[in-house]
Short mmCIF file of C-alpha atoms and ligand atoms in Angstrom, two decimals:
data_model
loop_
_atom_site.label_atom_id
_atom_site.label_comp_id
_atom_site.label_asym_id
_atom_site.label_seq_id
_atom_site.Cartn_x
_atom_site.Cartn_y
_atom_site.Cartn_z
CA MET G 1 -1.12 76.87 0.15
CA ILE G 2 -3.60 79.15 -0.87
CA THR G 3 -4.34 77.98 -4.58
CA ILE G 4 -5.29 79.62 -7.75
CA LYS G 5 -8.85 77.87 -9.20
CA THR G 6 -8.33 77.37 -13.12
CA PRO G 7 -11.33 78.05 -15.16
CA ARG G 8 -12.68 74.49 -15.06
CA GLU G 9 -12.56 74.58 -11.01
CA ILE G 10 -14.53 77.79 -10.69
CA GLU G 11 -17.22 76.24 -13.14
CA LEU G 12 -16.98 73.39 -10.62
CA LEU G 13 -16.99 75.59 -7.53
CA ARG G 14 -20.23 77.58 -8.85
CA LYS G 15 -21.80 74.55 -9.66
CA ALA G 16 -21.19 73.17 -5.73
CA GLY G 17 -21.87 76.65 -4.68
CA ASN G 18 -25.43 76.82 -6.44
CA ILE G 19 -26.51 73.32 -4.78
CA VAL G 20 -26.22 74.52 -1.42
CA TYR G 21 -27.93 78.17 -1.97
CA ARG G 22 -30.41 76.06 -3.33
CA THR G 23 -30.79 73.32 -0.57
CA HIS G 24 -30.64 76.22 2.01
CA LYS G 25 -33.73 77.45 -0.32
CA TYR G 26 -35.68 74.62 -0.09
CA LEU G 27 -35.33 73.61 3.77
CA GLN G 28 -37.20 77.07 4.43
CA GLN G 29 -40.21 76.16 4.16
CA PHE G 30 -39.42 73.33 6.97
CA ILE G 31 -38.05 75.31 9.38
CA LYS G 32 -41.17 75.65 11.60
CA GLU G 33 -42.51 74.81 15.23
CA GLY G 34 -42.58 71.00 15.74
CA ILE G 35 -39.89 69.41 13.21
CA THR G 36 -37.23 68.12 14.49
CA THR G 37 -33.19 69.24 13.46
CA ASP G 38 -32.70 65.22 12.59
CA GLU G 39 -35.81 65.89 9.85
CA LEU G 40 -34.08 68.71 8.53
CA ASN G 41 -30.80 67.21 7.98
CA ASN G 42 -32.38 63.96 6.36
CA LEU G 43 -34.50 66.47 4.20
CA ALA G 44 -31.83 68.07 3.05
CA HIS G 45 -29.09 65.10 3.00
CA LYS G 46 -31.42 63.78 0.26
CA PHE G 47 -31.52 66.93 -1.99
CA ILE G 48 -27.86 67.10 -1.81
CA LEU G 49 -28.17 63.57 -3.11
CA GLU G 50 -30.58 64.50 -5.64
CA GLN G 51 -28.34 67.25 -7.54
CA ASP G 52 -25.54 64.51 -8.24
CA ALA G 53 -23.82 65.88 -4.94
CA THR G 54 -22.93 64.75 -1.69
CA PRO G 55 -22.92 66.25 1.82
CA SER G 56 -19.83 67.66 2.72
CA PHE G 57 -20.12 67.39 6.60
CA LEU G 58 -20.77 63.69 6.69
CA ASN G 59 -18.14 61.51 7.71
CA TYR G 60 -15.67 64.97 8.15
CA ASP G 61 -13.22 64.35 10.52
CA GLY G 62 -15.92 61.97 12.20
CA TYR G 63 -18.86 64.46 12.02
CA PRO G 64 -22.31 61.90 11.93
CA LYS G 65 -24.65 64.06 10.53
CA SER G 66 -25.21 65.96 6.68
CA ILE G 67 -25.75 69.57 7.73
CA CYS G 68 -25.06 70.86 10.99
CA VAL G 69 -28.49 73.11 12.87
CA SER G 70 -27.00 75.59 15.92
CA VAL G 71 -29.90 76.28 18.06
CA ASN G 72 -29.77 79.53 20.23
CA GLU G 73 -27.29 80.12 22.50
CA GLN G 74 -25.16 76.99 20.05
CA VAL G 75 -22.49 79.00 17.67
CA VAL G 76 -21.90 75.99 15.07
CA HIS G 77 -21.36 72.80 14.23
CA GLY G 78 -25.11 71.86 15.87
CA ILE G 79 -25.39 68.40 15.52
CA PRO G 80 -29.52 67.43 13.97
CA SER G 81 -31.11 65.01 16.55
CA ASP G 82 -34.88 64.77 18.70
CA TYR G 83 -35.05 68.29 19.23
CA LYS G 84 -38.40 69.52 17.83
CA LEU G 85 -38.08 73.02 16.89
CA LYS G 86 -40.31 75.64 19.40
CA LYS G 87 -41.34 79.09 19.14
CA GLY G 88 -38.90 81.62 20.22
CA ASP G 89 -35.73 79.74 18.78
CA LEU G 90 -32.41 80.69 16.91
CA VAL G 91 -31.68 78.37 13.92
CA SER G 92 -28.14 78.65 12.16
CA ILE G 93 -28.04 76.06 9.47
CA ASP G 94 -24.83 74.94 7.72
CA ILE G 95 -24.77 73.52 4.48
CA GLY G 96 -21.76 72.15 2.75
CA ALA G 97 -22.25 69.84 -0.75
CA CYS G 98 -19.40 68.11 -3.03
CA TYR G 99 -20.25 68.10 -6.56
CA LYS G 100 -17.84 66.37 -8.81
CA GLY G 101 -14.81 66.82 -6.30
CA TYR G 102 -15.68 70.70 -5.28
CA HIS G 103 -17.29 71.93 -1.85
CA GLY G 104 -19.80 74.47 -0.95
CA ASP G 105 -19.94 75.93 2.33
CA SER G 106 -22.76 78.36 3.51
CA ALA G 107 -24.60 78.73 6.34
CA TRP G 108 -28.30 81.41 7.33
CA THR G 109 -29.55 82.09 10.39
CA TYR G 110 -33.36 81.92 10.76
CA PHE G 111 -36.28 82.10 13.54
CA VAL G 112 -39.26 80.28 14.54
CA GLY G 113 -41.58 83.21 15.12
CA GLU G 114 -41.33 87.11 15.68
CA PRO G 115 -37.63 88.01 17.21
CA THR G 116 -37.25 90.02 20.33
CA GLU G 117 -35.61 93.81 19.10
CA ASP G 118 -32.50 91.98 20.32
CA ILE G 119 -32.67 88.93 18.29
CA LYS G 120 -33.61 91.47 15.32
CA ARG G 121 -29.89 93.30 15.89
CA LEU G 122 -28.30 89.69 16.59
CA MET G 123 -29.44 88.82 12.98
CA GLU G 124 -29.52 92.14 11.12
CA GLY G 125 -26.18 92.66 12.32
CA THR G 126 -24.51 89.06 11.46
CA LYS G 127 -25.74 89.20 7.97
CA ALA G 128 -24.57 93.01 8.07
CA ALA G 129 -21.15 92.05 9.19
CA LEU G 130 -21.05 88.85 6.20
CA TYR G 131 -21.41 91.69 3.52
CA GLU G 132 -19.08 94.04 5.49
CA GLY G 133 -16.18 91.19 5.01
CA LEU G 134 -17.53 90.76 1.94
CA LYS G 135 -16.63 94.29 0.88
CA ALA G 136 -13.45 93.60 1.66
CA VAL G 137 -13.04 91.11 -1.23
CA LYS G 138 -10.73 91.95 -4.02
CA PRO G 139 -6.87 91.29 -4.94
CA GLY G 140 -4.50 93.60 -3.24
CA ASN G 141 -5.84 93.67 -0.24
CA HIS G 142 -5.56 91.36 2.54
CA ILE G 143 -7.31 88.38 4.87
CA GLY G 144 -6.74 90.66 7.25
CA ASP G 145 -9.00 93.70 6.39
CA ILE G 146 -12.21 91.03 6.10
CA GLY G 147 -12.03 90.30 9.80
CA THR G 148 -11.32 94.37 10.58
CA ALA G 149 -14.43 95.31 8.54
CA VAL G 150 -16.53 92.35 10.21
CA GLU G 151 -15.50 93.26 13.58
CA ASN G 152 -15.78 96.91 12.51
CA CYS G 153 -19.63 95.99 11.83
CA ALA G 154 -20.07 93.81 15.20
CA LYS G 155 -19.01 96.88 17.23
CA LYS G 156 -22.14 98.88 15.43
CA TYR G 157 -24.25 96.71 16.49
CA ASN G 158 -22.97 96.24 19.62
CA LEU G 159 -22.53 92.63 19.51
CA SER G 160 -19.51 90.51 20.52
CA VAL G 161 -17.54 88.03 17.91
CA VAL G 162 -16.88 84.87 18.32
CA ARG G 163 -12.88 84.13 17.99
CA GLU G 164 -12.43 80.58 18.32
CA LEU G 165 -13.52 79.68 14.76
CA VAL G 166 -12.83 81.43 11.47
CA GLY G 167 -13.61 81.17 7.79
CA HIS G 168 -11.27 79.36 5.31
CA GLY G 169 -10.66 78.81 1.60
CA VAL G 170 -13.02 76.27 -0.54
CA GLY G 171 -11.65 73.97 -3.34
CA THR G 172 -11.40 70.42 -3.86
CA ASN G 173 -11.25 70.43 0.21
CA VAL G 174 -14.74 72.12 2.76
CA HIS G 175 -11.39 73.80 4.58
CA GLU G 176 -8.24 74.80 2.66
CA GLU G 177 -5.82 77.67 3.56
CA PRO G 178 -6.53 80.55 4.30
CA GLU G 179 -7.76 81.17 7.36
CA VAL G 180 -10.38 83.92 7.50
CA PRO G 181 -10.87 85.27 11.08
CA ASN G 182 -13.14 87.83 11.48
CA PHE G 183 -11.11 90.11 14.13
CA SER G 184 -8.77 92.68 13.31
CA MET G 185 -5.23 91.01 13.59
CA LYS G 186 -2.02 92.96 13.88
CA TYR G 187 -0.91 91.60 10.80
CA ARG G 188 -2.97 91.61 7.20
CA GLY G 189 -2.43 88.57 6.50
CA PRO G 190 -2.07 87.01 3.20
CA VAL G 191 -2.67 89.01 -0.19
CA LEU G 192 -6.04 88.45 -2.02
CA LYS G 193 -5.52 87.37 -5.68
CA GLU G 194 -7.79 86.49 -8.44
CA GLY G 195 -9.43 83.40 -8.75
CA MET G 196 -8.92 82.64 -4.73
CA VAL G 197 -12.33 81.01 -3.25
CA ILE G 198 -12.68 81.53 0.32
CA ALA G 199 -15.75 81.06 2.83
CA ILE G 200 -16.28 84.35 5.49
CA GLU G 201 -18.54 83.53 8.15
CA PRO G 202 -18.81 85.51 11.17
CA MET G 203 -20.40 83.84 14.26
CA LEU G 204 -21.37 86.80 16.38
CA ASN G 205 -23.07 86.85 19.73
CA LEU G 206 -25.41 89.07 21.77
CA GLY G 207 -23.55 88.51 25.05
CA SER G 208 -19.60 87.85 25.42
CA ARG G 209 -17.91 86.51 23.01
CA HIS G 210 -16.53 83.38 25.03
CA VAL G 211 -17.31 79.69 23.99
CA VAL G 212 -17.36 76.34 25.34
CA MET G 213 -17.31 72.69 23.92
CA GLU G 214 -20.06 70.70 24.63
CA GLU G 215 -20.04 67.16 25.54
CA ASP G 216 -20.83 65.50 21.88
CA GLU G 217 -16.99 67.48 21.36
CA TRP G 218 -18.99 69.04 18.47
CA THR G 219 -21.18 71.90 19.30
CA ILE G 220 -19.72 75.06 20.09
CA SER G 221 -22.23 77.10 22.55
CA THR G 222 -21.55 79.99 24.02
CA TYR G 223 -20.21 80.59 27.65
CA ASP G 224 -23.36 82.56 28.96
CA LYS G 225 -26.02 80.70 27.10
CA LYS G 226 -27.02 84.07 24.93
CA PRO G 227 -27.37 83.85 21.49
CA SER G 228 -25.30 83.44 18.62
CA ALA G 229 -26.00 83.96 14.66
CA HIS G 230 -24.18 82.49 11.92
CA TYR G 231 -24.19 83.67 8.31
CA GLU G 232 -21.58 82.22 6.07
CA HIS G 233 -21.24 82.57 2.02
CA THR G 234 -18.19 81.01 -0.42
CA VAL G 235 -16.81 83.90 -2.60
CA LEU G 236 -14.79 84.06 -5.37
CA VAL G 237 -12.04 86.66 -5.54
CA THR G 238 -12.37 88.40 -8.73
CA LYS G 239 -10.76 91.07 -11.02
CA ASP G 240 -12.01 93.69 -9.47
CA GLY G 241 -13.84 92.38 -6.32
CA TYR G 242 -15.77 89.22 -5.77
CA GLU G 243 -18.72 86.59 -6.55
CA ILE G 244 -20.76 85.13 -4.60
CA LEU G 245 -21.12 81.14 -5.44
CA THR G 246 -23.63 80.38 -2.37
CA GLY G 247 -25.62 82.92 -3.49
CA GLU G 248 -28.65 83.76 -6.21
N1 MF3 W 301 -19.29 75.02 7.67
C1 MF3 W 301 -18.42 74.94 8.60
C2 MF3 W 301 -17.35 75.82 8.39
O1 MF3 W 301 -17.79 76.41 7.75
C3 MF3 W 301 -17.90 73.08 8.84
C4 MF3 W 301 -18.78 72.18 9.13
S1 MF3 W 301 -17.59 70.84 10.07
C5 MF3 W 301 -18.52 69.52 10.37
O2 MF3 W 301 -16.35 75.33 8.62
F1 MF3 W 301 -17.19 68.77 10.93
F2 MF3 W 301 -18.96 70.16 11.37
F3 MF3 W 301 -19.04 68.74 9.27
CO1 CO W 302 -17.28 77.04 6.73
#
């Protein structure tokens, strides 16, 4: 079931989304050579608790940490560890927070040092794909229009689209219906309506679209070990478009 959120629920989702946004902003200063991904996890965990919220991902299906940190060829769900960031690392950070029972979910990709032209194309193209997907969000459009917009943008940047993982509805659960694929489908899927809340999250690769699961049974990496980027916002469908809940 795709739920339509009440004004009270929307207010709480705005607060949860804002906490996620501020956690990203807070973490940015620490994303530097030498810090471990577990230190980033602990800083985010503490910051989220200080906002009277809880990290959405901790214990989700047994997930052991509070955020996901996916480096270089890791696409998503990288588990924070004693790995130290070094110059040349591409770092995707995915954060979820739950405030009074309502979630926010957002991911962003950063680079340690000076990115090459290819990495710049990967980062800019994936961010552009997220914003192209957002432009397809308005009442009357279909979920499938988002994926079409994301895929068309990826093509322009000569990037490939991961198909195994998708965006999702957000509410009292961090993952709700509907699924939000990042590729064009034969069926346009459910119609968007005012009051729906969804997370759009393109994962684009520099090489082939294929991915594998690592032995930890969480981390998803590219098959060809080439880098991948991930940008995600949680958004509310409004009367004539959308409102980003995990942004400024
Ligand atoms: N943010 C991820 C998503 O958008 C969720 C991470 S799930 C976890 O789907 F299990 F790793 F926590
Ligand atoms: Co998500």
